[in-house]
């Protein structure tokens, strides 16, 4: 008897369809789940609008904001011009030096003949084409109606003519003064120690005739001039060669794939040009030049000079350093102000003992001197206890130590050389102040060091300062050395600023993701403008102006290369960006992409259905 209700039967008929097989023992039941009701068109439209609105916001609002906030600004730089400067294609430095011949006792014809023969002798001796001496007569006003200031003289080519006086434009490197002297067998030449005047004494019979092509007097003047400027020529050749090697090394380290082909050809042309400028140096001069370059400091607009008094005892307690600096050191610093600025600081340190690594002085009975071993000089400075600051302010510090030894161990010198002073390369100098004052019977040094006592030490510091700045050792004339230093500094700063521009250009090409602010572009433009002026000033013989422009170019080039915003992004690799974006874009991007794919599939199937129905 079937006890199910009629409603149950109706519901079971809706859910299950039972089918009987021929085998009564087997009963197979199959069920078909009913599909959900069709989605209303309004719901589909709302979902499409939601997905579309998200993508519209992302594409038209999110991406522009992201691009604007994260885009890297790269100011336009004249990369090709910067590389040409670095490779020496734009400017080939030349150094035409004006040598004035002052012959008041000679007639115009004889003086012009001496200049002509001497110029030919100089050209034969010169092996460095970028550095050449141009002779001319000291010019005197021409009595004429002309008011244009024309003078009569002899040019570098030896041709006589009328030309404009350019004394105010071109600097005179040296004046050769011919002084007649009766009874003189052979002519002699001597450079004045406190001026740039070369005095040549000759007998009237040594003046060459107009038809002569050579002369002993002319050969003497040419040989002396070549000797005076030999170290300067060698220094300039060394600087040019070193700049060439540095440029080639930087080019190979970056790789030729990043450098334009024109720049590579420019580098080849520069190598050929500078190869012609090189000259063979005598071994002694080459060794002296290498030592001078090693111990000299890199150029800086400002140097800080620190003069320190150290003594292992309680005396002296004071020194008259201010008046001593004003008299013995300030005139040199004033002369060097055209190259760099200097500040002077002083300090006194009592009970300043040697470094523990330095052995105690040893007394030598034969000489009656107390000696320090030469191998102990490197550890003489007790850096752990002596207050010697490595740097004061922005510029480098030059330390000059005046050491007053214990009275019982004086005089104190270096064993072997018996020197009482030595130079510390790229750091400063040390001078031991031994007592030339008073009698040996005095049991203790004076409590106050007077200006006269400090004089030998400060004069030694002056020579050490010139060595640290890279001034030539010969000739001994200080004005001559300062002029040489001006030309050498102008050349080195020109090449240094050009090399910095090349490094900046290679960095810009090698790292396309680095930002380049407008300040860098302004600094590059300023550097290029002053480099052009420096090159023109060198070519025209205006070396003081060339140095001023070269200093500005060097400062601006360093400013552009070491821009803070650029230096920070050099060390920000792409892996850091991936680590920042993935946690943000993953949770947001996956739903947006899946929703877009679903809507595109629906549109695709809907389009196919519509095509089949039509």
PDB file of C-alpha atoms in Angstrom, residues 8 57 98 119 140 142 148 213 241-242 245 266 275 315 408 413 440 513 534 590:
ATOM      1  CA  UNK A   8       5.067  14.208  -2.267  1.00  0.00           C
ATOM      2  CA  UNK A  57      39.912  54.989 -13.671  1.00  0.00           C
ATOM      3  CA  UNK A  98     106.077  85.977 -25.389  1.00  0.00           C
ATOM      4  CA  UNK A 119     114.228  82.625 -33.069  1.00  0.00           C
ATOM      5  CA  UNK A 140     108.852 101.912 -28.394  1.00  0.00           C
ATOM      6  CA  UNK A 142     106.517 105.538 -33.206  1.00  0.00           C
ATOM      7  CA  UNK A 148      96.126 103.809 -33.051  1.00  0.00           C
ATOM      8  CA  UNK A 213     122.602  82.912 -40.317  1.00  0.00           C
ATOM      9  CA  UNK A 241      99.993  62.277 -21.826  1.00  0.00           C
ATOM     10  CA  UNK A 242      98.375  61.446 -18.480  1.00  0.00           C
ATOM     11  CA  UNK A 245      95.794  57.622 -20.777  1.00  0.00           C
ATOM     12  CA  UNK A 266      87.740  61.616 -32.074  1.00  0.00           C
ATOM     13  CA  UNK A 275     101.627  61.464 -29.820  1.00  0.00           C
ATOM     14  CA  UNK A 315     108.634  75.157  27.129  1.00  0.00           C
ATOM     15  CA  UNK A 408     119.021  67.762  26.180  1.00  0.00           C
ATOM     16  CA  UNK A 413     118.811  65.888  12.742  1.00  0.00           C
ATOM     17  CA  UNK A 440     125.153  75.672  24.478  1.00  0.00           C
ATOM     18  CA  UNK A 513      67.231  55.389 -15.729  1.00  0.00           C
ATOM     19  CA  UNK A 534      90.156  78.911 -21.514  1.00  0.00           C
ATOM     20  CA  UNK A 590      44.452  40.068 -10.365  1.00  0.00           C
TER      21      UNK A 590
END
